């Protein structure tokens, strides 16, 4: 394939990726966005394989077969509840790939066209240092995020004395190692840079608590894009540069939106400085004098049947129980009885951006019934029943009235203002942030203990 034809093909692939991002910005156009993304990737891979620089198709095809087989296996077996962990793993692979490509270019600069005499071009050394630093931080940071989401380590902030000072010193050392590598092209300087970045990525994500994980996932997505962009310069591949920049910028914009939804600072996210200042209170501490009002599916059915308006607040508990289909069936029954039903989605509900939207779309919940926090929060005061299914931190009044709470300042739903709150939850355990929810003990709250799917099915049976 000629150079001009390859450039045109890469341009077409880039346009497909732009259309994919546009499509994925809304549930109504998400399928079309996925199609554009697939088409762009097919064009990109085909064009790359037809370039004259390719010397061995055997290794490439072997990689495609192995990677494709692993990807297919994961896609078939993965549960919706495990998507956040999967995304974290994918981010880590992108970061590690950036480091490995830079290492390969360092060892064989002639093969990458970046050699300059006995060394490597200064511009290429700068690109390699940036790609390696961002990629290494992305790799270890994503591994920590995966471990927290998977429950392999505690979701609570992991802190120790002097942590911020250590991070600052590592940051200074990282910059010094990058300068050393750029000035000398030293292999030792490169691996010192990589080691410092790996360590910094680990320490940046450790102090971030579970409630902030959706923002972390979004930010790591941005990091992986910029890592790919940096390595794109090393490989002199325009498509990789464009695609990396698209992923990096879109991830950064999403992170900013998520931070607004949590009342966090984007600077603190980048520095990994939030979520670790205050240790959450132990779940259930001081609850001896608190009582809850437990209820049954029949009780909930009676309350819902006599309501005029209902707002459903889904959370991670709904995802774990795979209750979205039963929930939609319940909503359909209520709507047939003349009850108005809407859904309220918090920007950080679940464990990744858009988690609840995907689940509700899978259950064919009409898009016009799904509202974001700012659009629906004021309506709770005029709503007869708020049904909270597995959501905890995003409904916790402590975010508004307890300055000592680690989630204080985070915008939450005003579900306590509804006439009745039906809270579907397995137990009184704290949410992912490790904070007890005082909403459990409010006079207008009825706790429906049990699996969310079974509870919805029980209410459907009682309504019938």
Short mmCIF file of C-alpha atoms in Angstrom, two decimals:
data_model
loop_
_atom_site.label_atom_id
_atom_site.label_comp_id
_atom_site.label_asym_id
_atom_site.label_seq_id
_atom_site.Cartn_x
_atom_site.Cartn_y
_atom_site.Cartn_z
CA UNK A 1 0.00 0.00 0.00
CA UNK A 2 1.34 3.44 -0.92
CA UNK A 3 2.01 6.08 1.69
CA UNK A 4 -0.75 8.39 0.39
CA UNK A 5 -3.34 5.62 0.33
CA UNK A 6 -2.38 4.58 3.86
CA UNK A 7 -2.76 8.18 5.03
CA UNK A 8 -6.28 8.33 3.54
CA UNK A 9 -7.22 5.02 5.15
CA UNK A 10 -5.95 6.20 8.53
CA UNK A 11 -7.96 9.40 8.09
CA UNK A 12 -11.09 7.34 7.43
CA UNK A 13 -10.40 5.24 10.52
CA UNK A 14 -9.93 8.41 12.59
CA UNK A 15 -13.27 9.75 11.41
CA UNK A 16 -14.89 6.45 12.38
CA UNK A 17 -13.43 6.74 15.88
CA UNK A 18 -14.73 10.30 16.20
CA UNK A 19 -18.19 9.13 15.14
CA UNK A 20 -17.90 6.26 17.61
CA UNK A 21 -17.27 8.67 20.49
CA UNK A 22 -20.18 10.80 19.37
CA UNK A 23 -22.46 7.77 19.21
CA UNK A 24 -21.39 6.45 22.60
CA UNK A 25 -22.33 9.75 24.24
CA UNK A 26 -26.00 8.73 24.27
CA UNK A 27 -27.83 5.41 24.88
CA UNK A 28 -29.99 5.98 21.80
CA UNK A 29 -26.98 6.08 19.47
CA UNK A 30 -24.62 3.76 21.38
CA UNK A 31 -25.14 0.80 19.02
CA UNK A 32 -24.29 2.93 16.00
CA UNK A 33 -21.25 4.24 17.89
CA UNK A 34 -20.03 0.69 18.46
CA UNK A 35 -20.45 -0.08 14.76
CA UNK A 36 -18.37 2.96 13.82
CA UNK A 37 -15.71 1.93 16.33
CA UNK A 38 -15.52 -1.60 14.93
CA UNK A 39 -15.35 -0.29 11.36
CA UNK A 40 -12.56 2.13 12.28
CA UNK A 41 -10.53 -0.61 13.97
CA UNK A 42 -10.94 -2.96 10.99
CA UNK A 43 -9.71 -0.23 8.64
CA UNK A 44 -6.80 0.60 10.94
CA UNK A 45 -5.64 -3.01 11.34
CA UNK A 46 -6.03 -3.83 7.65
CA UNK A 47 -4.12 -0.72 6.61
CA UNK A 48 -1.30 -1.43 9.05
CA UNK A 49 -0.96 -5.01 7.81
CA UNK A 50 -0.65 -3.77 4.22
CA UNK A 51 2.17 -1.34 4.96
CA UNK A 52 5.53 -2.19 3.30
CA UNK A 53 7.27 -2.01 6.70
CA UNK A 54 5.61 -5.25 7.79
CA UNK A 55 8.15 -8.07 7.41
CA UNK A 56 6.53 -11.00 9.21
CA UNK A 57 2.85 -11.84 9.12
CA UNK A 58 3.30 -15.03 11.12
CA UNK A 59 4.01 -13.31 14.44
CA UNK A 60 1.30 -10.72 13.82
CA UNK A 61 -1.35 -13.31 12.97
CA UNK A 62 -0.30 -15.38 15.98
CA UNK A 63 -0.84 -12.35 18.19
CA UNK A 64 -4.22 -11.65 16.59
CA UNK A 65 -5.35 -15.25 17.06
CA UNK A 66 -4.21 -15.46 20.69
CA UNK A 67 -5.51 -12.02 21.62
CA UNK A 68 -8.75 -12.54 19.72
CA UNK A 69 -9.35 -15.88 21.44
CA UNK A 70 -8.76 -14.36 24.88
CA UNK A 71 -10.99 -11.40 24.07
CA UNK A 72 -13.79 -13.62 22.78
CA UNK A 73 -13.61 -15.84 25.85
CA UNK A 74 -13.79 -12.83 28.16
CA UNK A 75 -16.67 -11.23 26.21
CA UNK A 76 -18.73 -14.43 26.42
CA UNK A 77 -18.03 -15.14 30.09
CA UNK A 78 -17.95 -11.66 31.62
CA UNK A 79 -20.84 -10.58 33.84
CA UNK A 80 -22.21 -7.04 33.70
CA UNK A 81 -21.22 -6.56 37.34
CA UNK A 82 -17.58 -7.25 36.47
CA UNK A 83 -17.30 -4.70 33.66
CA UNK A 84 -15.54 -2.08 35.85
CA UNK A 85 -12.83 -4.59 36.76
CA UNK A 86 -12.51 -5.62 33.11
CA UNK A 87 -12.07 -2.03 32.00
CA UNK A 88 -9.40 -1.51 34.66
CA UNK A 89 -7.53 -4.56 33.35
CA UNK A 90 -7.76 -3.30 29.76
CA UNK A 91 -6.37 0.06 30.84
CA UNK A 92 -3.44 -1.69 32.49
CA UNK A 93 -2.65 -3.58 29.27
CA UNK A 94 -2.60 -0.36 27.25
CA UNK A 95 -0.19 1.19 29.75
CA UNK A 96 2.06 -1.87 29.78
CA UNK A 97 2.06 -1.97 25.97
CA UNK A 98 3.30 1.63 25.90
CA UNK A 99 6.21 0.74 28.20
CA UNK A 100 7.11 -2.37 26.19
CA UNK A 101 7.02 -0.52 22.85
CA UNK A 102 9.31 2.17 24.26
CA UNK A 103 11.68 -0.52 25.56
CA UNK A 104 11.72 -2.22 22.15
CA UNK A 105 12.46 1.10 20.44
CA UNK A 106 15.30 1.73 22.89
CA UNK A 107 16.87 -1.62 22.07
CA UNK A 108 16.38 -1.43 18.29
CA UNK A 109 16.07 2.24 17.26
CA UNK A 110 16.95 1.45 13.62
CA UNK A 111 13.85 -0.71 13.28
CA UNK A 112 11.68 2.20 14.38
CA UNK A 113 13.43 4.82 12.29
CA UNK A 114 14.45 6.92 15.29
CA UNK A 115 18.22 6.35 15.21
CA UNK A 116 20.52 9.36 15.02
CA UNK A 117 24.15 8.36 14.58
CA UNK A 118 25.11 6.10 17.46
CA UNK A 119 22.11 7.14 19.53
CA UNK A 120 18.44 8.10 19.29
CA UNK A 121 16.84 11.39 18.22
CA UNK A 122 16.26 13.75 21.15
CA UNK A 123 12.63 14.26 20.09
CA UNK A 124 12.09 10.49 20.15
CA UNK A 125 13.70 10.23 23.60
CA UNK A 126 11.26 12.85 24.90
CA UNK A 127 8.32 10.99 23.36
CA UNK A 128 9.51 7.68 24.78
CA UNK A 129 9.97 9.12 28.27
CA UNK A 130 6.47 10.61 28.28
CA UNK A 131 4.87 7.43 26.92
CA UNK A 132 6.76 5.27 29.41
CA UNK A 133 5.97 7.45 32.42
CA UNK A 134 2.25 7.71 31.67
CA UNK A 135 2.03 4.06 30.61
CA UNK A 136 3.74 2.76 33.75
CA UNK A 137 1.54 4.89 36.02
CA UNK A 138 -1.51 3.65 34.12
CA UNK A 139 -0.45 0.01 34.47
CA UNK A 140 0.11 -0.18 38.21
CA UNK A 141 -2.70 2.28 38.96
CA UNK A 142 -5.14 0.14 36.96
CA UNK A 143 -3.94 -3.02 38.70
CA UNK A 144 -4.69 -1.42 42.09
CA UNK A 145 -8.10 -0.26 40.83
CA UNK A 146 -8.85 -3.80 39.63
CA UNK A 147 -7.84 -5.26 42.99
CA UNK A 148 -10.11 -2.84 44.84
CA UNK A 149 -13.07 -3.39 42.52
CA UNK A 150 -12.62 -7.17 42.64
CA UNK A 151 -12.44 -7.11 46.42
CA UNK A 152 -8.89 -8.50 46.52
CA UNK A 153 -7.90 -5.54 48.68
CA UNK A 154 -10.00 -3.26 50.84
CA UNK A 155 -11.98 -0.57 49.08
CA UNK A 156 -11.13 1.80 51.94
CA UNK A 157 -8.34 4.36 51.49
CA UNK A 158 -4.95 2.77 52.15
CA UNK A 159 -2.78 5.44 53.72
CA UNK A 160 0.36 5.76 55.81
CA UNK A 161 2.22 8.67 57.44
CA UNK A 162 4.21 10.80 55.03
CA UNK A 163 2.45 9.41 51.97
CA UNK A 164 1.99 12.77 50.23
CA UNK A 165 5.62 13.72 50.86
CA UNK A 166 6.77 10.39 49.43
CA UNK A 167 4.61 10.88 46.34
CA UNK A 168 6.07 14.35 45.85
CA UNK A 169 9.64 13.04 46.16
CA UNK A 170 8.88 10.25 43.69
CA UNK A 171 7.45 12.81 41.29
CA UNK A 172 10.63 14.90 41.47
CA UNK A 173 12.77 11.78 41.02
CA UNK A 174 10.63 10.77 38.03
CA UNK A 175 11.25 14.11 36.33
CA UNK A 176 14.98 13.83 37.09
CA UNK A 177 15.11 10.33 35.59
CA UNK A 178 13.28 11.55 32.48
CA UNK A 179 15.81 14.38 32.05
CA UNK A 180 18.67 11.90 32.55
CA UNK A 181 17.24 9.59 29.92
CA UNK A 182 16.58 12.37 27.38
CA UNK A 183 20.08 13.86 27.79
CA UNK A 184 21.99 10.58 27.66
CA UNK A 185 19.72 7.92 26.12
CA UNK A 186 20.93 5.66 28.91
CA UNK A 187 19.25 2.26 29.28
CA UNK A 188 19.71 2.59 33.03
CA UNK A 189 17.96 5.96 32.94
CA UNK A 190 15.04 4.45 31.03
CA UNK A 191 14.52 1.62 33.50
CA UNK A 192 14.91 3.99 36.45
CA UNK A 193 12.20 6.13 34.88
CA UNK A 194 9.96 3.08 34.38
CA UNK A 195 10.52 1.78 37.93
CA UNK A 196 9.69 5.16 39.47
CA UNK A 197 6.55 5.49 37.35
CA UNK A 198 5.39 1.97 38.25
CA UNK A 199 5.83 2.79 41.94
CA UNK A 200 4.12 6.17 41.65
CA UNK A 201 1.10 4.63 39.91
CA UNK A 202 0.73 2.20 42.78
CA UNK A 203 0.95 4.90 45.46
CA UNK A 204 -1.36 7.32 43.65
CA UNK A 205 -4.35 4.95 43.58
CA UNK A 206 -3.87 3.27 46.98
CA UNK A 207 -5.23 6.22 49.01
CA UNK A 208 -8.36 6.55 46.89
CA UNK A 209 -11.49 5.17 48.55
CA UNK A 210 -14.12 2.94 47.01
CA UNK A 211 -16.69 5.71 46.56
CA UNK A 212 -14.28 7.51 44.23
CA UNK A 213 -13.53 4.49 42.03
CA UNK A 214 -15.77 5.61 39.12
CA UNK A 215 -13.67 8.77 38.81
CA UNK A 216 -10.47 6.72 39.00
CA UNK A 217 -11.66 4.42 36.20
CA UNK A 218 -12.42 7.44 34.03
CA UNK A 219 -9.07 9.08 34.79
CA UNK A 220 -7.09 5.91 34.08
CA UNK A 221 -8.92 5.71 30.76
CA UNK A 222 -7.57 9.15 29.98
CA UNK A 223 -4.05 8.15 31.06
CA UNK A 224 -4.11 5.10 28.77
CA UNK A 225 -5.06 7.32 25.84
CA UNK A 226 -2.20 9.74 26.43
CA UNK A 227 0.21 6.83 26.84
CA UNK A 228 -0.89 5.48 23.45
CA UNK A 229 -0.56 8.96 21.97
CA UNK A 230 3.02 9.32 23.22
CA UNK A 231 4.04 5.96 21.79
CA UNK A 232 2.31 6.92 18.53
CA UNK A 233 4.97 9.59 18.08
CA UNK A 234 7.70 7.03 18.70
CA UNK A 235 6.21 4.71 16.08
CA UNK A 236 5.50 7.67 13.76
CA UNK A 237 1.95 6.38 13.43
CA UNK A 238 -0.53 9.22 12.89
CA UNK A 239 -3.56 7.06 13.61
CA UNK A 240 -2.23 5.98 17.00
CA UNK A 241 -1.50 9.61 17.83
CA UNK A 242 -5.03 10.70 16.87
CA UNK A 243 -6.74 7.77 18.57
CA UNK A 244 -4.71 8.19 21.75
CA UNK A 245 -5.50 11.89 21.83
CA UNK A 246 -9.22 11.16 21.36
CA UNK A 247 -9.24 8.65 24.22
CA UNK A 248 -7.11 10.87 26.44
CA UNK A 249 -9.15 14.03 25.93
CA UNK A 250 -12.54 12.32 26.13
CA UNK A 251 -11.46 10.51 29.30
CA UNK A 252 -10.29 13.78 30.82
CA UNK A 253 -13.60 15.48 29.94
CA UNK A 254 -15.56 12.59 31.45
CA UNK A 255 -13.40 12.75 34.58
CA UNK A 256 -14.21 16.44 34.89
CA UNK A 257 -17.92 15.72 34.59
CA UNK A 258 -17.62 12.94 37.18
CA UNK A 259 -15.74 15.24 39.54
CA UNK A 260 -18.52 17.82 39.28
CA UNK A 261 -20.96 15.02 40.13
CA UNK A 262 -18.96 14.23 43.28
CA UNK A 263 -17.91 17.78 44.17
CA UNK A 264 -14.25 16.80 43.80
CA UNK A 265 -11.31 18.68 42.34
CA UNK A 266 -9.93 17.44 39.03
CA UNK A 267 -6.44 18.45 40.22
CA UNK A 268 -6.79 16.18 43.24
CA UNK A 269 -7.82 13.30 41.00
CA UNK A 270 -4.76 13.74 38.81
CA UNK A 271 -2.53 13.84 41.88
CA UNK A 272 -4.31 10.94 43.58
CA UNK A 273 -4.77 13.13 46.62
CA UNK A 274 -8.43 12.63 47.41
CA UNK A 275 -10.26 9.88 49.26
CA UNK A 276 -7.52 9.36 51.79
CA UNK A 277 -7.75 12.29 54.18
CA UNK A 278 -10.42 10.94 56.47
CA UNK A 279 -10.98 7.37 57.47
CA UNK A 280 -14.62 6.35 57.12
CA UNK A 281 -16.52 5.51 60.25
CA UNK A 282 -17.00 1.81 60.94
CA UNK A 283 -20.26 0.50 59.60
CA UNK A 284 -22.91 0.40 62.24
CA UNK A 285 -20.88 2.32 64.81
CA UNK A 286 -23.16 3.95 67.35
CA UNK A 287 -26.30 2.35 65.97
CA UNK A 288 -27.39 0.67 69.19
CA UNK A 289 -30.14 3.27 69.73
CA UNK A 290 -31.28 3.27 66.12
CA UNK A 291 -34.13 1.20 64.81
CA UNK A 292 -35.27 0.34 61.32
CA UNK A 293 -38.69 -0.46 59.95
CA UNK A 294 -38.44 -3.74 58.03
CA UNK A 295 -41.06 -4.64 55.44
CA UNK A 296 -42.05 -7.39 53.06
CA UNK A 297 -42.79 -7.64 49.35
CA UNK A 298 -46.50 -7.50 50.18
CA UNK A 299 -46.04 -4.30 52.18
CA UNK A 300 -44.12 -2.73 49.32
CA UNK A 301 -46.77 -3.82 46.79
CA UNK A 302 -49.53 -2.16 48.85
CA UNK A 303 -47.59 1.11 49.11
CA UNK A 304 -46.69 1.16 45.42
CA UNK A 305 -50.21 0.28 44.28
CA UNK A 306 -51.58 3.30 46.13
CA UNK A 307 -48.94 5.73 44.87
CA UNK A 308 -49.34 8.21 42.06
CA UNK A 309 -45.65 8.78 41.37
CA UNK A 310 -42.56 6.62 41.90
CA UNK A 311 -38.86 7.35 41.39
CA UNK A 312 -36.48 4.39 41.22
CA UNK A 313 -32.84 4.90 42.26
CA UNK A 314 -30.73 1.92 41.05
CA UNK A 315 -27.26 1.14 42.35
CA UNK A 316 -24.59 -1.53 42.37
CA UNK A 317 -26.82 -3.89 44.36
CA UNK A 318 -29.16 -4.03 41.37
CA UNK A 319 -26.22 -4.93 39.16
CA UNK A 320 -25.04 -7.69 41.49
CA UNK A 321 -28.51 -9.24 41.64
CA UNK A 322 -29.12 -8.73 37.90
CA UNK A 323 -32.48 -7.25 38.87
CA UNK A 324 -32.91 -4.82 35.98
CA UNK A 325 -35.32 -7.04 34.02
CA UNK A 326 -37.52 -7.77 37.05
CA UNK A 327 -37.42 -4.06 37.90
CA UNK A 328 -38.62 -3.11 34.43
CA UNK A 329 -41.43 -5.68 34.66
CA UNK A 330 -42.45 -4.19 38.00
CA UNK A 331 -42.41 -0.69 36.51
CA UNK A 332 -44.56 -1.85 33.58
CA UNK A 333 -47.17 -3.20 36.00
CA UNK A 334 -47.22 0.07 37.91
CA UNK A 335 -47.57 2.12 34.74
CA UNK A 336 -50.51 -0.03 33.63
CA UNK A 337 -52.13 0.82 36.98
CA UNK A 338 -51.68 4.53 36.28
CA UNK A 339 -48.59 5.09 38.44
CA UNK A 340 -45.93 7.39 37.02
CA UNK A 341 -42.49 5.75 37.11
CA UNK A 342 -39.14 7.40 36.49
CA UNK A 343 -35.52 6.40 37.09
CA UNK A 344 -32.87 8.58 38.75
CA UNK A 345 -29.23 7.91 37.78
CA UNK A 346 -26.35 9.36 39.76
CA UNK A 347 -23.17 10.19 37.78
CA UNK A 348 -21.18 7.74 39.91
CA UNK A 349 -23.81 5.06 40.52
CA UNK A 350 -22.25 1.61 40.21
CA UNK A 351 -18.53 1.27 39.79
CA UNK A 352 -17.91 2.94 36.49
CA UNK A 353 -19.39 5.84 34.50
CA UNK A 354 -22.68 4.86 32.84
CA UNK A 355 -22.92 1.51 34.66
CA UNK A 356 -26.62 1.91 35.55
CA UNK A 357 -27.51 3.34 32.15
CA UNK A 358 -26.12 0.25 30.45
CA UNK A 359 -28.05 -2.10 32.73
CA UNK A 360 -31.34 -0.26 32.25
CA UNK A 361 -30.82 -0.11 28.49
CA UNK A 362 -30.19 -3.87 28.52
CA UNK A 363 -33.63 -4.29 30.14
CA UNK A 364 -35.21 -2.04 27.47
CA UNK A 365 -36.14 0.70 29.92
CA UNK A 366 -37.34 3.69 27.81
CA UNK A 367 -34.67 6.37 27.60
CA UNK A 368 -37.17 9.15 28.28
CA UNK A 369 -37.87 7.68 31.72
CA UNK A 370 -34.22 7.92 32.83
CA UNK A 371 -33.06 11.19 34.40
CA UNK A 372 -29.78 12.46 35.80
CA UNK A 373 -29.37 13.90 39.29
CA UNK A 374 -29.72 17.59 38.41
CA UNK A 375 -32.84 16.98 36.32
CA UNK A 376 -34.82 14.99 38.90
CA UNK A 377 -33.49 15.70 42.38
CA UNK A 378 -35.97 18.45 43.18
CA UNK A 379 -38.88 16.12 42.27
CA UNK A 380 -38.39 13.81 45.26
CA UNK A 381 -40.24 16.27 47.49
CA UNK A 382 -43.40 15.84 45.38
CA UNK A 383 -42.99 12.08 44.87
CA UNK A 384 -45.07 9.54 46.76
CA UNK A 385 -42.51 6.70 46.78
CA UNK A 386 -38.76 6.51 46.19
CA UNK A 387 -37.54 2.97 45.54
CA UNK A 388 -33.80 2.60 46.23
CA UNK A 389 -32.40 -0.64 44.84
CA UNK A 390 -28.90 -1.38 46.02
CA UNK A 391 -27.78 2.26 45.94
CA UNK A 392 -26.14 3.46 49.14
CA UNK A 393 -23.55 6.22 49.06
CA UNK A 394 -25.47 8.24 46.43
CA UNK A 395 -28.50 8.44 48.77
CA UNK A 396 -26.65 9.01 52.04
CA UNK A 397 -27.70 12.26 53.78
CA UNK A 398 -24.31 12.32 55.53
CA UNK A 399 -22.92 13.82 52.33
CA UNK A 400 -24.99 16.91 53.13
CA UNK A 401 -24.99 17.18 56.91
CA UNK A 402 -21.86 15.48 58.30
CA UNK A 403 -18.67 17.48 57.66
CA UNK A 404 -16.59 14.63 59.11
CA UNK A 405 -17.89 12.11 56.59
CA UNK A 406 -15.47 11.13 53.79
CA UNK A 407 -18.31 11.67 51.28
CA UNK A 408 -19.23 15.12 52.62
CA UNK A 409 -19.87 17.57 49.80
CA UNK A 410 -20.72 14.87 47.27
CA UNK A 411 -24.07 15.68 45.59
CA UNK A 412 -26.58 12.95 46.48
CA UNK A 413 -30.24 12.24 45.81
CA UNK A 414 -32.72 13.84 48.21
CA UNK A 415 -34.68 10.59 48.48
CA UNK A 416 -35.52 11.28 52.14
CA UNK A 417 -37.88 14.02 50.91
CA UNK A 418 -40.19 11.48 49.24
CA UNK A 419 -43.37 10.46 51.02
CA UNK A 420 -42.08 6.91 51.53
CA UNK A 421 -38.67 5.39 50.86
CA UNK A 422 -38.54 1.68 50.01
CA UNK A 423 -34.89 0.66 50.46
CA UNK A 424 -34.04 -2.72 48.91
CA UNK A 425 -30.81 -4.02 50.41
CA UNK A 426 -29.39 -7.30 51.66
CA UNK A 427 -28.42 -5.88 55.06
CA UNK A 428 -27.60 -2.69 56.95
CA UNK A 429 -23.97 -2.93 55.82
CA UNK A 430 -22.28 0.30 54.76
CA UNK A 431 -21.79 1.24 51.14
CA UNK A 432 -18.60 0.99 49.10
CA UNK A 433 -17.27 4.11 50.81
CA UNK A 434 -17.55 2.34 54.19
CA UNK A 435 -20.00 4.93 55.56
CA UNK A 436 -23.17 4.06 57.47
CA UNK A 437 -26.35 5.42 55.85
CA UNK A 438 -28.62 7.28 58.24
CA UNK A 439 -31.43 7.01 55.69
CA UNK A 440 -32.00 3.45 56.94
CA UNK A 441 -33.29 4.82 60.25
CA UNK A 442 -35.58 7.58 58.99
CA UNK A 443 -39.25 7.37 59.98
CA UNK A 444 -40.42 7.31 56.35
CA UNK A 445 -38.01 4.54 55.29
CA UNK A 446 -39.04 0.90 55.00
CA UNK A 447 -36.17 -1.56 54.63
CA UNK A 448 -36.80 -4.47 52.26
CA UNK A 449 -34.04 -6.90 53.15
CA UNK A 450 -33.05 -9.47 50.52
CA UNK A 451 -31.79 -10.04 47.01
CA UNK A 452 -32.96 -7.21 44.73
CA UNK A 453 -34.16 -9.52 41.96
CA UNK A 454 -36.10 -11.79 44.31
CA UNK A 455 -37.62 -8.79 46.07
CA UNK A 456 -38.80 -7.29 42.76
CA UNK A 457 -40.25 -10.62 41.73
CA UNK A 458 -42.02 -10.88 45.11
CA UNK A 459 -43.55 -7.43 44.68
CA UNK A 460 -44.68 -8.35 41.15
CA UNK A 461 -46.36 -11.47 42.50
CA UNK A 462 -48.07 -9.48 45.25
CA UNK A 463 -49.31 -6.90 42.74
CA UNK A 464 -50.75 -9.66 40.56
#
